[in-house]
mmCIF file of C-alpha atoms and ligand atoms in Angstrom:
data_model
loop_
_atom_site.group_PDB
_atom_site.id
_atom_site.type_symbol
_atom_site.label_atom_id
_atom_site.label_comp_id
_atom_site.label_asym_id
_atom_site.label_seq_id
_atom_site.Cartn_x
_atom_site.Cartn_y
_atom_site.Cartn_z
ATOM 1 C CA UNK Z 111 81.532 53.431 106.950
ATOM 2 C CA UNK Z 112 83.392 50.846 107.357
ATOM 3 C CA UNK Z 113 80.985 48.882 108.806
ATOM 4 C CA UNK Z 114 77.848 49.746 106.603
ATOM 5 C CA UNK Z 115 80.767 47.740 103.867
ATOM 6 C CA UNK Z 116 81.380 45.024 105.928
ATOM 7 C CA UNK Z 117 77.071 44.531 106.805
ATOM 8 C CA UNK Z 118 76.428 45.480 103.193
ATOM 9 C CA UNK Z 119 79.185 42.437 102.292
ATOM 10 C CA UNK Z 120 77.478 40.021 104.241
ATOM 11 C CA UNK Z 121 74.016 40.987 103.434
ATOM 12 C CA UNK Z 122 75.545 40.197 99.571
ATOM 13 C CA UNK Z 123 76.804 36.906 100.534
ATOM 14 C CA UNK Z 124 73.770 35.995 102.710
ATOM 15 C CA UNK Z 125 72.184 36.628 99.402
ATOM 16 C CA UNK Z 126 74.405 34.989 97.166
ATOM 17 C CA UNK Z 127 74.565 31.644 99.471
ATOM 18 C CA UNK Z 128 70.423 31.581 99.684
ATOM 19 C CA UNK Z 129 70.804 32.214 95.664
ATOM 20 C CA UNK Z 130 73.037 29.293 95.251
ATOM 21 C CA UNK Z 131 71.707 27.001 98.527
ATOM 22 C CA UNK Z 132 68.664 25.329 96.532
ATOM 23 C CA UNK Z 133 68.442 24.935 93.208
ATOM 24 C CA UNK Z 134 64.482 25.462 91.881
ATOM 25 C CA UNK Z 135 62.980 23.133 88.961
ATOM 26 C CA UNK Z 136 59.598 24.193 87.578
ATOM 27 C CA UNK Z 137 59.255 20.876 84.808
ATOM 28 C CA UNK Z 138 59.965 17.576 84.380
ATOM 29 C CA UNK Z 139 62.302 17.611 81.382
ATOM 30 C CA UNK Z 140 64.538 20.214 83.792
ATOM 31 C CA UNK Z 141 64.401 17.758 86.767
ATOM 32 C CA UNK Z 142 65.416 14.638 84.505
ATOM 33 C CA UNK Z 143 68.289 16.320 83.006
ATOM 34 C CA UNK Z 144 69.400 17.276 86.495
ATOM 35 C CA UNK Z 145 68.994 13.416 87.274
ATOM 36 C CA UNK Z 146 70.816 12.155 84.632
ATOM 37 C CA UNK Z 147 74.180 14.133 85.384
ATOM 38 C CA UNK Z 148 73.863 13.213 89.061
ATOM 39 C CA UNK Z 149 73.742 9.574 88.548
ATOM 40 C CA UNK Z 150 76.458 10.164 85.765
ATOM 41 C CA UNK Z 151 78.230 11.586 88.521
ATOM 42 C CA UNK Z 152 77.999 8.677 90.736
ATOM 43 C CA UNK Z 153 75.729 11.109 93.101
ATOM 44 C CA UNK Z 154 72.582 8.864 95.120
ATOM 45 C CA UNK Z 155 69.586 10.709 95.161
ATOM 46 C CA UNK Z 156 67.057 10.897 98.556
ATOM 47 C CA UNK Z 157 63.515 12.394 97.891
ATOM 48 C CA UNK Z 158 61.318 14.220 100.282
ATOM 49 C CA UNK Z 159 57.768 14.349 98.819
ATOM 50 C CA UNK Z 160 55.916 17.910 100.366
ATOM 51 C CA UNK Z 161 52.492 19.482 99.544
ATOM 52 C CA UNK Z 162 54.330 22.430 100.699
ATOM 53 C CA UNK Z 163 53.336 25.085 103.515
ATOM 54 C CA UNK Z 164 56.416 22.968 105.540
ATOM 55 C CA UNK Z 165 56.947 23.147 108.937
ATOM 56 C CA UNK Z 166 59.823 21.614 111.247
ATOM 57 C CA UNK Z 167 57.884 17.901 110.077
ATOM 58 C CA UNK Z 168 58.821 18.394 107.085
ATOM 59 C CA UNK Z 169 62.058 19.592 107.400
ATOM 60 C CA UNK Z 170 62.752 16.721 109.957
ATOM 61 C CA UNK Z 171 62.857 14.269 106.746
ATOM 62 C CA UNK Z 172 65.617 16.437 105.469
ATOM 63 C CA UNK Z 173 67.518 15.927 108.288
ATOM 64 C CA UNK Z 174 66.968 12.278 108.484
ATOM 65 C CA UNK Z 175 67.671 11.409 105.026
ATOM 66 C CA UNK Z 176 70.747 13.756 104.947
ATOM 67 C CA UNK Z 177 73.347 11.299 106.125
ATOM 68 C CA UNK Z 178 72.119 8.459 104.221
ATOM 69 C CA UNK Z 179 72.550 10.076 100.512
ATOM 70 C CA UNK Z 180 74.425 12.799 98.158
ATOM 71 C CA UNK Z 181 71.114 15.023 97.145
ATOM 72 C CA UNK Z 182 68.193 15.710 98.793
ATOM 73 C CA UNK Z 183 65.626 16.641 96.605
ATOM 74 C CA UNK Z 184 62.060 18.054 97.919
ATOM 75 C CA UNK Z 185 59.184 18.658 96.050
ATOM 76 C CA UNK Z 186 56.163 20.708 96.879
ATOM 77 C CA UNK Z 187 52.763 19.867 94.919
ATOM 78 C CA UNK Z 188 49.745 20.097 96.453
ATOM 79 C CA UNK Z 189 48.307 17.509 94.420
ATOM 80 C CA UNK Z 190 44.542 17.800 93.053
ATOM 81 C CA UNK Z 191 43.706 13.902 92.812
ATOM 82 C CA UNK Z 192 44.506 13.243 96.730
ATOM 83 C CA UNK Z 193 41.988 15.651 97.350
ATOM 84 C CA UNK Z 194 38.438 14.447 97.737
ATOM 85 C CA UNK Z 195 36.901 17.767 98.946
ATOM 86 C CA UNK Z 196 36.972 20.344 96.943
ATOM 87 C CA UNK Z 197 37.175 22.830 99.600
ATOM 88 C CA UNK Z 198 39.374 21.249 101.625
ATOM 89 C CA UNK Z 199 42.190 21.845 97.994
ATOM 90 C CA UNK Z 200 40.677 25.129 97.971
ATOM 91 C CA UNK Z 201 42.192 26.360 101.561
ATOM 92 C CA UNK Z 202 45.131 24.148 101.430
ATOM 93 C CA UNK Z 203 47.672 26.764 102.211
ATOM 94 C CA UNK Z 204 50.791 27.852 99.565
ATOM 95 C CA UNK Z 205 53.073 30.109 100.964
ATOM 96 C CA UNK Z 206 55.842 29.226 98.036
ATOM 97 C CA UNK Z 207 58.164 31.872 98.901
ATOM 98 C CA UNK Z 208 58.469 30.745 102.913
ATOM 99 C CA UNK Z 209 58.808 26.701 101.693
ATOM 100 C CA UNK Z 210 62.001 28.381 99.542
ATOM 101 C CA UNK Z 211 63.682 29.261 102.529
ATOM 102 C CA UNK Z 212 63.035 27.059 104.998
ATOM 103 C CA UNK Z 213 64.409 24.659 102.189
ATOM 104 C CA UNK Z 214 67.604 27.392 101.812
ATOM 105 C CA UNK Z 215 68.008 26.985 105.483
ATOM 106 C CA UNK Z 216 67.812 23.583 105.780
ATOM 107 C CA UNK Z 217 70.118 22.269 102.956
ATOM 108 C CA UNK Z 218 67.568 20.846 100.979
ATOM 109 C CA UNK Z 219 69.743 20.495 97.199
ATOM 110 C CA UNK Z 220 66.947 20.935 94.828
ATOM 111 C CA UNK Z 221 63.032 21.702 94.798
ATOM 112 C CA UNK Z 222 61.357 20.574 92.609
ATOM 113 C CA UNK Z 223 57.986 23.271 92.337
ATOM 114 C CA UNK Z 224 56.040 21.946 89.055
ATOM 115 C CA UNK Z 225 52.769 23.606 87.713
ATOM 116 C CA UNK Z 226 49.228 21.682 87.776
ATOM 117 C CA UNK Z 227 49.911 21.438 83.870
ATOM 118 C CA UNK Z 228 53.172 20.198 84.327
ATOM 119 C CA UNK Z 229 51.954 16.814 86.649
ATOM 120 C CA UNK Z 230 48.859 16.360 84.645
ATOM 121 C CA UNK Z 231 49.167 17.161 80.937
ATOM 122 C CA UNK Z 232 45.983 16.778 78.707
ATOM 123 C CA UNK Z 233 45.262 13.223 78.436
ATOM 124 C CA UNK Z 234 46.338 11.452 81.207
ATOM 125 C CA UNK Z 235 45.233 7.792 80.851
ATOM 126 C CA UNK Z 236 43.289 6.510 84.091
ATOM 127 C CA UNK Z 237 45.632 5.550 87.169
ATOM 128 C CA UNK Z 238 43.937 2.670 89.164
ATOM 129 C CA UNK Z 239 45.918 0.168 91.084
ATOM 130 C CA UNK Z 240 44.525 -2.293 93.781
ATOM 131 C CA UNK Z 241 45.691 -1.361 96.863
ATOM 132 C CA UNK Z 242 43.276 -4.203 98.705
ATOM 133 C CA UNK Z 243 42.187 -3.620 102.402
ATOM 134 C CA UNK Z 244 44.871 -0.451 102.657
ATOM 135 C CA UNK Z 245 42.474 1.548 100.735
ATOM 136 C CA UNK Z 246 39.201 0.561 102.772
ATOM 137 C CA UNK Z 247 39.690 1.020 106.524
ATOM 138 C CA UNK Z 248 40.556 4.832 108.166
ATOM 139 C CA UNK Z 249 41.924 7.194 105.839
ATOM 140 C CA UNK Z 250 40.399 5.124 102.528
ATOM 141 C CA UNK Z 251 37.344 4.759 103.939
ATOM 142 C CA UNK Z 252 36.827 8.816 105.005
ATOM 143 C CA UNK Z 253 38.786 9.824 102.011
ATOM 144 C CA UNK Z 254 37.647 7.945 98.790
ATOM 145 C CA UNK Z 255 40.278 7.791 95.791
ATOM 146 C CA UNK Z 256 42.593 10.056 98.323
ATOM 147 C CA UNK Z 257 45.527 7.054 98.256
ATOM 148 C CA UNK Z 258 44.877 6.526 94.324
ATOM 149 C CA UNK Z 259 45.387 10.145 94.002
ATOM 150 C CA UNK Z 260 48.596 9.451 96.081
ATOM 151 C CA UNK Z 261 50.509 6.649 94.305
ATOM 152 C CA UNK Z 262 49.599 8.208 91.317
ATOM 153 C CA UNK Z 263 51.559 11.356 92.090
ATOM 154 C CA UNK Z 264 54.474 9.402 94.113
ATOM 155 C CA UNK Z 265 54.799 6.939 90.990
ATOM 156 C CA UNK Z 266 55.523 9.684 88.902
ATOM 157 C CA UNK Z 267 57.867 11.458 91.747
ATOM 158 C CA UNK Z 268 59.296 8.418 91.702
ATOM 159 C CA UNK Z 269 59.620 8.041 87.979
ATOM 160 C CA UNK Z 270 61.189 11.061 87.461
ATOM 161 C CA UNK Z 271 63.477 11.733 90.548
ATOM 162 C CA UNK Z 272 64.577 8.102 90.422
ATOM 163 C CA UNK Z 273 65.536 8.688 94.211
ATOM 164 C CA UNK Z 274 67.533 5.682 96.300
ATOM 165 C CA UNK Z 275 65.496 6.424 98.777
ATOM 166 C CA UNK Z 276 62.318 8.672 99.641
ATOM 167 C CA UNK Z 277 61.323 9.801 102.765
ATOM 168 C CA UNK Z 278 58.172 10.018 104.621
ATOM 169 C CA UNK Z 279 56.268 10.806 108.117
ATOM 170 C CA UNK Z 280 55.524 8.442 110.593
ATOM 171 C CA UNK Z 281 52.491 10.518 110.769
ATOM 172 C CA UNK Z 282 50.592 9.435 107.466
ATOM 173 C CA UNK Z 283 51.335 6.069 108.317
ATOM 174 C CA UNK Z 284 48.674 4.322 106.050
ATOM 175 C CA UNK Z 285 50.154 6.677 103.349
ATOM 176 C CA UNK Z 286 53.364 4.600 104.200
ATOM 177 C CA UNK Z 287 52.429 1.111 103.972
ATOM 178 C CA UNK Z 288 50.137 2.223 100.671
ATOM 179 C CA UNK Z 289 53.723 3.334 99.066
ATOM 180 C CA UNK Z 290 54.775 0.001 99.883
ATOM 181 C CA UNK Z 291 52.457 -1.354 97.795
ATOM 182 C CA UNK Z 292 53.249 0.735 95.132
ATOM 183 C CA UNK Z 293 56.592 -0.567 95.137
ATOM 184 C CA UNK Z 294 55.773 -4.060 95.455
ATOM 185 C CA UNK Z 295 53.796 -3.742 92.894
ATOM 186 C CA UNK Z 296 55.499 -1.550 90.696
ATOM 187 C CA UNK Z 297 58.415 -3.521 91.568
ATOM 188 C CA UNK Z 298 60.572 -0.097 91.804
ATOM 189 C CA UNK Z 299 64.018 0.375 93.151
ATOM 190 C CA UNK Z 300 63.734 2.887 95.796
ATOM 191 C CA UNK Z 301 64.192 2.210 99.344
ATOM 192 C CA UNK Z 302 61.490 3.778 102.150
ATOM 193 C CA UNK Z 303 62.523 6.123 104.923
ATOM 194 C CA UNK Z 304 60.129 6.440 107.976
ATOM 195 C CA UNK Z 305 60.762 9.526 109.756
ATOM 196 C CA UNK Z 306 59.404 10.093 113.503
ATOM 197 C CA UNK Z 307 56.812 12.178 113.980
ATOM 198 C CA UNK Z 308 57.602 15.699 114.913
ATOM 199 C CA UNK Z 309 55.412 17.020 117.381
ATOM 200 C CA UNK Z 310 54.716 20.423 119.291
ATOM 201 C CA UNK Z 311 55.366 20.300 122.978
ATOM 202 C CA UNK Z 312 51.785 19.966 123.844
ATOM 203 C CA UNK Z 313 52.178 16.761 121.995
ATOM 204 C CA UNK Z 314 50.254 17.588 118.899
ATOM 205 C CA UNK Z 315 51.781 16.397 115.883
ATOM 206 C CA UNK Z 316 52.616 19.013 113.310
ATOM 207 C CA UNK Z 317 50.828 19.815 110.009
ATOM 208 C CA UNK Z 318 50.141 22.090 107.685
ATOM 209 C CA UNK Z 319 46.186 21.927 108.800
ATOM 210 C CA UNK Z 320 47.379 23.457 111.996
ATOM 211 C CA UNK Z 321 47.306 26.460 110.711
ATOM 212 C CA UNK Z 322 43.471 26.736 110.293
ATOM 213 C CA UNK Z 323 43.257 26.745 114.103
ATOM 214 C CA UNK Z 324 42.851 29.205 116.141
ATOM 215 C CA UNK Z 325 44.824 29.580 119.287
ATOM 216 C CA UNK Z 326 41.930 27.743 121.589
ATOM 217 C CA UNK Z 327 41.779 25.194 118.340
ATOM 218 C CA UNK Z 328 45.052 24.822 118.922
ATOM 219 C CA UNK Z 329 45.081 24.191 122.659
ATOM 220 C CA UNK Z 330 42.029 21.679 122.290
ATOM 221 C CA UNK Z 331 43.556 19.594 119.653
ATOM 222 C CA UNK Z 332 46.598 18.972 122.165
ATOM 223 C CA UNK Z 333 44.150 16.051 123.855
ATOM 224 C CA UNK Z 334 44.669 13.761 120.458
ATOM 225 C CA UNK Z 335 48.036 13.472 121.623
ATOM 226 C CA UNK Z 336 47.227 12.793 125.144
ATOM 227 C CA UNK Z 337 44.265 9.739 124.169
ATOM 228 C CA UNK Z 338 46.962 7.876 122.088
ATOM 229 C CA UNK Z 339 49.303 8.350 124.990
ATOM 230 C CA UNK Z 340 46.330 6.843 127.767
ATOM 231 C CA UNK Z 341 46.032 3.903 125.604
ATOM 232 C CA UNK Z 342 49.691 3.210 125.514
ATOM 233 C CA UNK Z 343 50.041 3.822 129.264
ATOM 234 C CA UNK Z 344 47.117 1.320 129.591
ATOM 235 C CA UNK Z 345 47.827 -1.318 126.923
ATOM 236 C CA UNK Z 346 48.127 -4.470 128.729
ATOM 237 C CA UNK Z 347 45.818 -3.312 131.828
ATOM 238 C CA UNK Z 348 42.285 -2.684 129.982
ATOM 239 C CA UNK Z 349 40.005 -3.613 127.410
ATOM 240 C CA UNK Z 350 40.539 -2.642 124.294
ATOM 241 C CA UNK Z 351 36.857 -1.691 124.052
ATOM 242 C CA UNK Z 352 37.467 0.229 127.188
ATOM 243 C CA UNK Z 353 41.018 1.772 126.531
ATOM 244 C CA UNK Z 354 39.156 3.164 122.966
ATOM 245 C CA UNK Z 355 36.312 4.700 124.557
ATOM 246 C CA UNK Z 356 38.445 6.255 127.802
ATOM 247 C CA UNK Z 357 40.917 7.771 125.090
ATOM 248 C CA UNK Z 358 37.845 9.020 122.635
ATOM 249 C CA UNK Z 359 36.543 10.979 125.842
ATOM 250 C CA UNK Z 360 39.915 12.280 126.633
ATOM 251 C CA UNK Z 361 40.538 13.325 123.290
ATOM 252 C CA UNK Z 362 36.908 14.945 123.034
ATOM 253 C CA UNK Z 363 36.947 16.619 126.562
ATOM 254 C CA UNK Z 364 36.458 19.871 124.861
ATOM 255 C CA UNK Z 365 33.001 19.289 123.055
ATOM 256 C CA UNK Z 366 34.488 21.134 119.616
ATOM 257 C CA UNK Z 367 36.309 17.913 118.624
ATOM 258 C CA UNK Z 368 34.556 15.335 117.116
ATOM 259 C CA UNK Z 369 36.380 12.117 116.686
ATOM 260 C CA UNK Z 370 36.105 10.714 113.496
ATOM 261 C CA UNK Z 371 37.628 7.569 113.917
ATOM 262 C CA UNK Z 372 39.712 5.618 116.720
ATOM 263 C CA UNK Z 373 41.757 2.260 116.730
ATOM 264 C CA UNK Z 374 43.944 -0.013 117.775
ATOM 265 C CA UNK Z 375 45.535 -1.947 114.761
ATOM 266 C CA UNK Z 376 48.489 -4.538 114.225
ATOM 267 C CA UNK Z 377 50.903 -2.467 113.295
ATOM 268 C CA UNK Z 378 51.806 -4.342 110.152
ATOM 269 C CA UNK Z 379 48.659 -4.304 108.214
ATOM 270 C CA UNK Z 380 46.763 -1.748 109.918
ATOM 271 C CA UNK Z 381 43.782 -4.270 110.688
ATOM 272 C CA UNK Z 382 41.553 -3.601 114.105
ATOM 273 C CA UNK Z 383 42.433 -5.800 116.866
ATOM 274 C CA UNK Z 384 40.045 -5.996 119.410
ATOM 275 C CA UNK Z 385 42.003 -8.167 122.094
ATOM 276 C CA UNK Z 386 45.768 -7.660 122.803
ATOM 277 C CA UNK Z 387 48.100 -9.985 120.788
ATOM 278 C CA UNK Z 388 51.634 -10.223 122.760
ATOM 279 C CA UNK Z 389 53.407 -12.013 119.525
ATOM 280 C CA UNK Z 390 52.450 -8.913 117.613
ATOM 281 C CA UNK Z 391 52.923 -4.954 117.493
ATOM 282 C CA UNK Z 392 50.200 -2.325 117.666
ATOM 283 C CA UNK Z 393 49.458 0.807 116.739
ATOM 284 C CA UNK Z 394 47.063 3.625 117.841
ATOM 285 C CA UNK Z 395 45.199 5.184 114.809
ATOM 286 C CA UNK Z 396 42.998 8.379 115.384
ATOM 287 C CA UNK Z 397 41.198 11.364 112.939
ATOM 288 C CA UNK Z 398 39.384 13.906 114.315
ATOM 289 C CA UNK Z 399 37.682 16.943 112.995
ATOM 290 C CA UNK Z 400 38.187 20.628 114.690
ATOM 291 C CA UNK Z 401 37.461 23.517 113.721
ATOM 292 C CA UNK Z 402 36.613 22.462 110.124
ATOM 293 C CA UNK Z 403 39.685 20.853 109.938
ATOM 294 C CA UNK Z 404 40.220 17.198 110.247
ATOM 295 C CA UNK Z 405 43.334 15.787 111.673
ATOM 296 C CA UNK Z 406 45.305 12.460 112.320
ATOM 297 C CA UNK Z 407 47.835 11.121 114.276
ATOM 298 C CA UNK Z 408 49.101 7.949 115.235
ATOM 299 C CA UNK Z 409 51.219 6.258 118.062
ATOM 300 C CA UNK Z 410 53.343 2.830 117.701
ATOM 301 C CA UNK Z 411 51.849 0.832 121.254
ATOM 302 C CA UNK Z 412 54.766 -1.534 122.286
HETATM 303 P P1 AMP M 227 52.430 16.857 103.599
HETATM 304 O O1 AMP M 227 53.150 18.474 103.040
HETATM 305 O O2 AMP M 227 51.368 17.067 104.413
HETATM 306 O O3 AMP M 227 52.392 15.794 102.404
HETATM 307 O O4 AMP M 227 53.724 15.784 104.444
HETATM 308 C C1 AMP M 227 54.631 15.354 103.546
HETATM 309 C C2 AMP M 227 55.536 14.433 104.337
HETATM 310 O O5 AMP M 227 55.903 15.077 105.750
HETATM 311 C C3 AMP M 227 54.716 13.037 104.669
HETATM 312 O O6 AMP M 227 55.773 12.135 104.680
HETATM 313 C C4 AMP M 227 54.345 13.170 105.893
HETATM 314 O O7 AMP M 227 54.050 12.251 106.778
HETATM 315 C C5 AMP M 227 55.659 13.891 106.544
HETATM 316 N N1 AMP M 227 54.934 15.038 107.921
HETATM 317 C C6 AMP M 227 54.129 15.633 107.748
HETATM 318 N N2 AMP M 227 53.885 16.254 108.954
HETATM 319 C C7 AMP M 227 54.763 15.757 109.767
HETATM 320 C C8 AMP M 227 55.265 15.542 110.972
HETATM 321 N N3 AMP M 227 54.704 16.498 112.329
HETATM 322 N N4 AMP M 227 56.096 14.710 111.281
HETATM 323 C C9 AMP M 227 57.236 14.174 110.559
HETATM 324 N N5 AMP M 227 56.906 14.057 109.424
HETATM 325 C C10 AMP M 227 55.582 14.748 109.340
#
């Protein structure tokens, strides 16, 4: 009886802890009121924008940001304007209950979980930013309009949350470059924090899209990292063109994987290089298709 009492007591405490651990906000008005209140109290705010289907990679961004700010806001919004493929948008996983639980367990203070109508009300003005070469290469080339959608939603989130620091993953390096450009063009008072890519034991970068792969596909996908690592290990001993074709062979060892692009780039502006230059830093970028799922990854090389 007593044991039952204690068990229940802890269950109730656990429930209360969970209920108060993360504040869930659905509307922009409520969000802005909360932000204003926190700013008045002198609190600093960190923002982690996501599309949900959270995994340890997303949660690592919260941990990365935690020591630098008083309050962590995480947004979960599957942003339709950054999808150029309607099927991809339709299939994007949306497990909000487990996302909330994960945010609660990982010390997130506020979850902003708006509706599409809230973020894109009727009569929304056209959005266009001149992103220059960044929009023409790699993800920009293969996902037309993607970075316009990314900058559109990130600008809104920055405007509503007014974060002191926003944290993004190295995994989406081109997205980071684009957001740096957004910050410069709009002169926004926000700092960027870049968290390292979290990988599983096989080296595969964690991604919400991995959920759509079979067990076999997950095993095959680990060759993506092996290919990137091969480039890194041999950077100064082989020609760029040879490195790329050998890395592609490693990635496509299993015929189910098709490489969309693979490149060695200048790490600063992501322009492709065809010769390694000791005076600059390099990064390898890759995008592949596997079981109808598109995966991207990258590896800084120096
Ligand atoms: P997404 O929900 O895919 O838009 O990702 C939200 C944020 O999480 C972005 O800044 C991503 O770069 C970051 N992210 C996604 N996967 C990983 C990972 N494996 N390691 C670190 N950050 C990640």
